[in-house]
Coordinates of C-alpha atoms and ligand atoms in Angstrom, one line a residue:
M693 CA -72.6 -9.1 22.8
T694 CA -71.2 -11.4 25.5
E695 CA -72.6 -14.5 25.8
R696 CA -75.7 -15.0 28.6
H697 CA -75.2 -17.6 30.7
V698 CA -78.1 -19.9 32.1
L699 CA -77.9 -22.2 35.1
V700 CA -79.1 -25.2 34.7
T701 CA -80.0 -27.6 37.4
G702 CA -80.9 -31.1 36.5
G703 CA -79.8 -30.4 33.4
A704 CA -78.4 -33.6 32.6
G705 CA -82.2 -35.3 33.0
Y706 CA -84.8 -35.4 30.7
I707 CA -86.5 -32.0 30.5
G708 CA -83.4 -30.2 31.4
S709 CA -81.1 -31.6 28.4
H710 CA -83.8 -30.4 26.1
A711 CA -84.1 -27.2 27.9
C712 CA -80.5 -26.6 27.6
K713 CA -80.6 -27.8 23.7
A714 CA -83.5 -25.0 23.6
L715 CA -81.6 -22.7 25.0
R716 CA -78.7 -22.8 23.4
A717 CA -80.6 -22.4 20.0
A718 CA -81.8 -19.6 21.5
G719 CA -78.0 -18.3 22.1
Y720 CA -77.5 -18.7 25.8
L721 CA -75.1 -20.9 27.2
P722 CA -76.3 -23.6 29.8
V723 CA -74.7 -24.3 32.7
T724 CA -75.5 -27.7 33.7
F725 CA -75.7 -28.2 37.3
D726 CA -76.5 -32.1 38.3
N727 CA -75.4 -34.4 40.3
L728 CA -75.6 -37.4 38.8
A729 CA -78.1 -39.3 40.9
T730 CA -81.1 -39.7 38.4
G731 CA -79.4 -37.9 35.2
W732 CA -76.6 -38.9 32.7
R733 CA -73.7 -37.4 31.7
D734 CA -74.1 -37.7 28.1
A735 CA -77.1 -36.2 27.9
V736 CA -75.0 -32.9 28.5
K737 CA -74.2 -31.9 25.1
F738 CA -74.8 -28.0 24.8
G739 CA -72.8 -26.7 27.1
P740 CA -70.3 -26.7 30.0
F741 CA -71.1 -29.6 33.1
E742 CA -70.6 -28.6 36.7
E743 CA -71.5 -31.7 39.3
G744 CA -72.4 -31.1 42.3
D745 CA -75.4 -31.1 44.6
L746 CA -77.6 -28.4 46.0
A747 CA -76.9 -29.4 49.5
D748 CA -73.6 -28.1 48.9
R749 CA -73.6 -24.1 49.4
T750 CA -69.6 -24.2 48.7
R751 CA -70.1 -25.5 45.6
L752 CA -72.8 -23.7 44.6
D753 CA -71.0 -20.6 45.6
A754 CA -68.5 -21.3 43.5
V755 CA -70.1 -22.2 39.8
F756 CA -72.2 -19.0 40.6
A757 CA -68.8 -17.0 40.9
R758 CA -67.5 -18.6 38.0
W759 CA -70.0 -18.3 35.1
R760 CA -71.9 -15.0 36.6
P761 CA -75.4 -16.8 35.2
V762 CA -78.0 -14.0 34.2
A763 CA -80.9 -16.7 35.2
V764 CA -81.4 -19.9 36.7
M765 CA -83.8 -23.1 35.0
H766 CA -84.2 -25.1 38.5
F767 CA -85.3 -28.4 37.3
A768 CA -83.2 -30.8 39.7
A769 CA -85.3 -32.6 42.0
I770 CA -86.6 -35.9 43.1
S771 CA -90.0 -36.4 41.9
L772 CA -91.7 -39.9 42.5
V773 CA -94.8 -39.5 44.2
G774 CA -94.7 -43.5 45.3
D775 CA -91.0 -42.8 47.2
A776 CA -92.6 -39.4 48.3
M777 CA -95.5 -41.5 50.1
R778 CA -92.6 -43.9 51.7
D779 CA -90.1 -41.5 52.5
P780 CA -91.1 -37.5 52.6
G781 CA -88.8 -36.5 54.5
S782 CA -86.2 -36.9 51.3
Y783 CA -88.7 -35.0 49.4
W784 CA -88.4 -31.6 52.2
R785 CA -84.9 -32.2 52.2
V786 CA -83.8 -32.6 48.8
N787 CA -86.4 -30.1 47.1
V788 CA -87.2 -27.7 49.7
L789 CA -83.8 -27.2 51.4
G790 CA -82.2 -27.9 47.8
A791 CA -84.2 -24.9 46.5
L792 CA -82.9 -22.6 49.5
N793 CA -79.8 -23.0 49.4
L794 CA -79.4 -22.3 45.5
I795 CA -81.9 -19.1 46.1
E796 CA -79.7 -18.1 48.7
A797 CA -76.5 -18.8 46.2
A798 CA -78.0 -16.6 43.5
L799 CA -79.2 -13.8 45.9
A800 CA -75.7 -13.5 46.6
A801 CA -74.1 -14.1 43.4
E802 CA -76.7 -11.4 42.3
C803 CA -78.6 -13.3 39.9
R804 CA -82.6 -13.0 40.3
D805 CA -84.3 -14.2 37.5
F806 CA -85.9 -17.8 38.1
V807 CA -87.6 -20.2 36.0
F808 CA -89.1 -23.0 38.2
S809 CA -90.2 -26.4 37.1
S810 CA -93.2 -26.7 38.9
T811 CA -95.9 -29.3 38.7
C812 CA -100.1 -30.7 38.5
A813 CA -99.0 -32.5 41.6
T814 CA -99.6 -29.1 43.6
Y815 CA -103.3 -29.7 42.9
G816 CA -103.9 -32.4 44.6
D817 CA -107.2 -34.7 43.3
Q818 CA -110.0 -32.2 42.1
D819 CA -111.3 -34.6 39.6
G820 CA -113.4 -33.3 36.4
V821 CA -112.1 -29.5 37.6
V822 CA -110.1 -28.3 33.9
L823 CA -106.8 -26.9 36.6
D824 CA -105.4 -23.5 35.4
E825 CA -102.9 -21.0 37.6
D826 CA -106.4 -19.9 39.7
T827 CA -107.4 -23.3 40.8
P828 CA -106.4 -23.8 44.7
Q829 CA -103.7 -25.7 45.3
A830 CA -104.3 -28.9 47.7
P831 CA -101.3 -31.4 47.0
L832 CA -101.4 -34.8 48.1
N833 CA -97.8 -35.8 48.8
A834 CA -95.0 -34.5 50.2
Y835 CA -93.8 -34.6 46.3
G836 CA -96.6 -32.0 45.5
K837 CA -96.1 -30.3 48.9
S838 CA -92.4 -29.9 48.3
K839 CA -93.1 -28.3 44.9
M840 CA -95.7 -26.0 46.4
A841 CA -93.5 -25.1 49.3
I842 CA -90.9 -23.8 46.8
E843 CA -93.1 -21.7 44.4
Q844 CA -93.9 -20.2 48.0
M845 CA -90.4 -19.6 48.9
L846 CA -90.0 -18.2 45.5
G847 CA -92.9 -15.7 46.6
D848 CA -91.1 -14.9 50.1
F849 CA -87.8 -13.9 48.0
G850 CA -89.8 -11.6 45.5
A851 CA -90.9 -9.7 48.4
S852 CA -87.5 -9.3 50.3
H853 CA -85.1 -9.4 47.6
G854 CA -86.6 -8.6 44.3
L855 CA -86.3 -12.3 43.1
N856 CA -88.1 -12.9 40.0
A857 CA -89.9 -16.0 39.0
V858 CA -91.4 -17.5 36.3
I859 CA -93.3 -21.1 37.7
F860 CA -94.4 -23.3 35.7
R861 CA -97.1 -26.1 36.2
Y862 CA -96.3 -29.0 33.9
F863 CA -99.0 -31.7 33.4
N864 CA -97.6 -34.9 31.7
V865 CA -94.5 -34.2 29.9
A866 CA -93.9 -37.1 26.9
G867 CA -91.7 -37.4 23.7
A868 CA -88.3 -36.4 22.7
D869 CA -85.9 -34.7 20.6
P870 CA -87.2 -34.6 17.2
D871 CA -83.0 -34.9 16.0
G872 CA -82.8 -37.8 18.4
E873 CA -79.6 -36.3 20.5
V874 CA -81.8 -36.4 23.8
G875 CA -85.1 -38.0 25.0
E876 CA -86.3 -39.2 28.0
F877 CA -84.4 -42.4 29.9
H878 CA -85.2 -42.8 33.7
R879 CA -84.0 -46.2 35.7
P880 CA -86.2 -47.3 37.1
E881 CA -88.6 -46.2 34.4
T882 CA -92.3 -45.7 35.7
H883 CA -93.8 -43.6 33.3
L884 CA -97.0 -44.9 30.8
I885 CA -95.1 -44.0 27.4
P886 CA -91.3 -45.0 27.5
L887 CA -93.4 -48.1 29.7
M888 CA -95.1 -49.1 26.9
L889 CA -92.8 -48.4 23.8
D890 CA -90.5 -50.9 25.9
A891 CA -93.3 -53.1 26.1
I892 CA -93.8 -53.1 22.5
D893 CA -90.1 -53.8 21.7
G894 CA -89.9 -56.9 24.0
K895 CA -87.8 -55.0 26.1
R896 CA -90.4 -55.8 28.9
P897 CA -92.8 -58.8 28.8
A898 CA -95.8 -56.0 29.5
L899 CA -97.7 -52.9 30.0
T900 CA -100.0 -53.1 32.9
V901 CA -102.6 -50.8 32.9
F902 CA -103.2 -49.2 36.6
G903 CA -106.9 -49.5 36.9
T904 CA -109.8 -50.0 34.4
D905 CA -112.5 -48.9 36.8
Y906 CA -112.5 -45.7 36.8
P907 CA -115.3 -42.8 36.0
T908 CA -113.7 -41.8 32.1
R909 CA -115.0 -42.6 29.0
D910 CA -113.5 -45.8 28.9
G911 CA -112.5 -46.6 32.7
T912 CA -108.9 -45.8 32.3
C913 CA -107.1 -42.9 33.7
L914 CA -106.8 -39.3 32.2
R915 CA -104.2 -37.2 31.5
D916 CA -103.0 -34.2 29.5
Y917 CA -100.0 -35.0 27.3
V918 CA -97.6 -32.2 26.4
H919 CA -94.3 -32.7 24.3
V920 CA -91.1 -31.9 25.8
T921 CA -89.9 -29.5 23.2
D922 CA -92.9 -27.5 23.6
L923 CA -92.3 -27.7 27.2
V924 CA -89.2 -26.4 27.2
D925 CA -90.0 -23.7 24.6
A926 CA -92.4 -22.3 27.2
H927 CA -88.8 -22.2 29.1
V928 CA -86.9 -20.5 27.0
A929 CA -90.2 -17.3 26.3
G930 CA -90.5 -17.6 30.3
L931 CA -86.9 -16.9 30.7
K932 CA -87.2 -13.8 27.9
W933 CA -90.6 -12.4 30.0
L934 CA -88.0 -12.5 33.2
E935 CA -85.2 -10.5 31.1
A936 CA -88.2 -8.2 29.9
G937 CA -88.4 -7.1 33.6
R938 CA -92.3 -8.4 33.1
G939 CA -92.2 -9.8 36.8
S940 CA -93.1 -13.0 38.2
R941 CA -96.0 -14.8 37.0
V942 CA -97.1 -18.7 37.2
F943 CA -98.2 -20.6 34.0
C944 CA -100.0 -24.0 33.3
L945 CA -98.4 -26.1 30.5
G946 CA -100.3 -28.7 29.0
T947 CA -103.0 -28.5 26.1
G948 CA -106.3 -28.5 27.8
R949 CA -107.0 -32.1 26.0
G950 CA -107.2 -35.4 28.0
F951 CA -106.0 -39.0 26.7
T952 CA -106.9 -41.8 28.1
V953 CA -104.5 -44.9 29.1
R954 CA -106.6 -47.1 26.4
E955 CA -106.3 -44.0 24.1
V956 CA -102.5 -43.6 24.5
I957 CA -102.5 -47.8 23.7
E958 CA -104.2 -47.2 20.9
Q959 CA -102.4 -44.5 19.3
S960 CA -99.2 -46.1 19.7
R961 CA -100.3 -49.4 17.9
A962 CA -101.3 -47.3 15.0
V963 CA -97.9 -44.9 15.5
T964 CA -95.8 -48.1 15.5
N965 CA -97.9 -50.6 13.5
R966 CA -97.0 -53.1 16.5
E967 CA -99.4 -54.6 19.2
V968 CA -98.9 -53.2 22.7
P969 CA -99.2 -56.3 24.9
V970 CA -101.3 -55.5 28.1
I971 CA -102.0 -56.6 31.3
W972 CA -105.1 -55.0 32.7
G973 CA -104.1 -54.3 36.3
D974 CA -105.5 -53.0 39.5
R975 CA -105.5 -49.0 40.4
R976 CA -101.8 -47.8 41.1
D977 CA -102.5 -45.6 44.8
G978 CA -102.1 -41.8 44.6
D979 CA -103.9 -41.7 40.9
A980 CA -105.8 -39.0 40.0
V981 CA -108.8 -39.9 37.9
A982 CA -108.6 -36.8 35.4
L983 CA -105.8 -34.4 35.2
V984 CA -106.4 -31.3 32.2
S985 CA -105.0 -28.4 31.8
G986 CA -105.8 -24.5 30.9
S987 CA -102.9 -23.5 28.8
E988 CA -105.0 -20.0 27.8
R989 CA -102.5 -18.0 30.1
A990 CA -99.5 -19.2 28.1
R991 CA -100.4 -19.0 24.7
R992 CA -101.2 -15.3 25.7
D993 CA -98.7 -13.9 27.7
L994 CA -96.0 -16.1 26.5
G995 CA -96.9 -16.3 22.7
W996 CA -96.7 -19.9 23.3
Q997 CA -97.8 -22.8 20.8
P998 CA -97.7 -26.5 21.8
G999 CA -97.0 -27.2 17.8
R1000 CA -95.9 -30.9 18.1
S1001 CA -97.9 -31.7 21.3
D1002 CA -100.3 -34.0 19.4
M1003 CA -100.7 -37.7 20.5
A1004 CA -99.3 -39.3 17.4
T1005 CA -96.1 -37.1 17.0
M1006 CA -95.3 -37.4 20.9
I1007 CA -95.1 -41.5 20.4
A1008 CA -93.5 -40.9 17.1
D1009 CA -90.7 -38.7 18.6
A1010 CA -90.6 -40.8 21.7
W1011 CA -90.7 -44.6 19.6
R1012 CA -87.7 -43.4 17.2
W1013 CA -85.8 -42.4 20.6
H1014 CA -86.4 -45.7 21.9
Q1015 CA -84.9 -47.4 18.4
S1016 CA -82.0 -45.3 18.0
G1017 CA -78.5 -45.7 19.8
N1018 CA -78.8 -43.3 22.3
Y1019 CA -81.4 -45.0 23.9
N1020 CA -79.8 -48.5 23.5
R1021 CA -77.0 -47.1 24.8
Ligands
UDP121 N1 -99.9 -45.9 34.1 C1 -100.1 -47.4 33.7 N2 -99.0 -48.0 33.8 C2 -97.9 -47.9 33.7 C3 -98.1 -46.6 34.3 C4 -98.6 -45.7 34.3 O1 -101.5 -47.5 33.6 O2 -97.1 -48.7 33.8 C5 -101.2 -44.3 33.9 C6 -101.4 -44.3 35.3 O3 -102.2 -44.6 36.2 C7 -101.3 -42.3 34.5 C8 -101.4 -42.3 33.2 O4 -100.7 -43.7 33.0 O5 -103.4 -42.7 34.8 C9 -99.8 -41.4 33.1 O6 -98.6 -42.1 34.0 P1 -97.5 -41.6 34.6 O7 -96.8 -42.7 35.7 O8 -96.9 -41.6 33.4 O9 -97.5 -39.9 35.0 P2 -98.1 -39.2 35.9 O10 -100.0 -39.2 35.6 O11 -98.4 -40.1 37.1 O12 -97.5 -38.1 36.4

């Protein structure tokens, strides 16, 4: 059988690079398309690399013509909520126009299967509710709105051109490849677990906890964390779902269990056997109190089993990555 190529936009980033590894292991050839704005050339390890920008339709057409992918996994995006508040134009331009270019280039090349990386930020702030695929979306910022617009765009092209899309709405993604080949490396880093591990390791003076007066069991925000390898396994299952002709579908990816910031800190202390230097700070603008996902649909329809998504394993995998030469490069 000829090798099946999958175009992975954002394949040089955190989740995209793990997706490439999972695709390769499942027998596909992942072709990374990335402009390296926030991705890393040395994270492209599992297939060819095509440097390019989603704004460049000519370049996209050439890449589709060269590789004839059977499907697209679309991760490339800008994704910082704080930036989106200051500079909404970039989010509409890069995320929404980029996706439009990508979809039109894919359809022109007769590639109709899409796996799309969406987010729980499309729900906005619905504290106390377990969020699932039927929860109404009400994004609060241009980041969440841009992702919701792309979901709707995929739906429109489904109706008009037979495009099929599996859409994953992620909750908090954490951990790293257990083999240490790829991991989380953002510059600047804004996420809780990598910042905390840097503080434990002396790479930063301390972790600032954003708010201790939230209406949760210990006053800090509650989030649903999912291991990146479990997350990308769902993507491969989503691709197979499309290849089997089962049609467009939305799935939430989380575990259904929330952890407070204090609980994450406590677990890190236990896993690393080191103290976490903490500054108890003020709330961060735009933070929801609690975000927890229902994930029954992914388990039922895709047979998804998030086997590494317990907090101790996620922290242990991230900690091993943080101490490795690949992280400290
Ligand atoms: N957080 C924190 N200090 C930090 C970064 C994050 O207390 O330096 C908290 C943040 O308020 C949220 C949780 O950790 O409740 C997860 O934040 P992160 O930025 O990792 O992901 P988000 O939930 O914003 O997608």
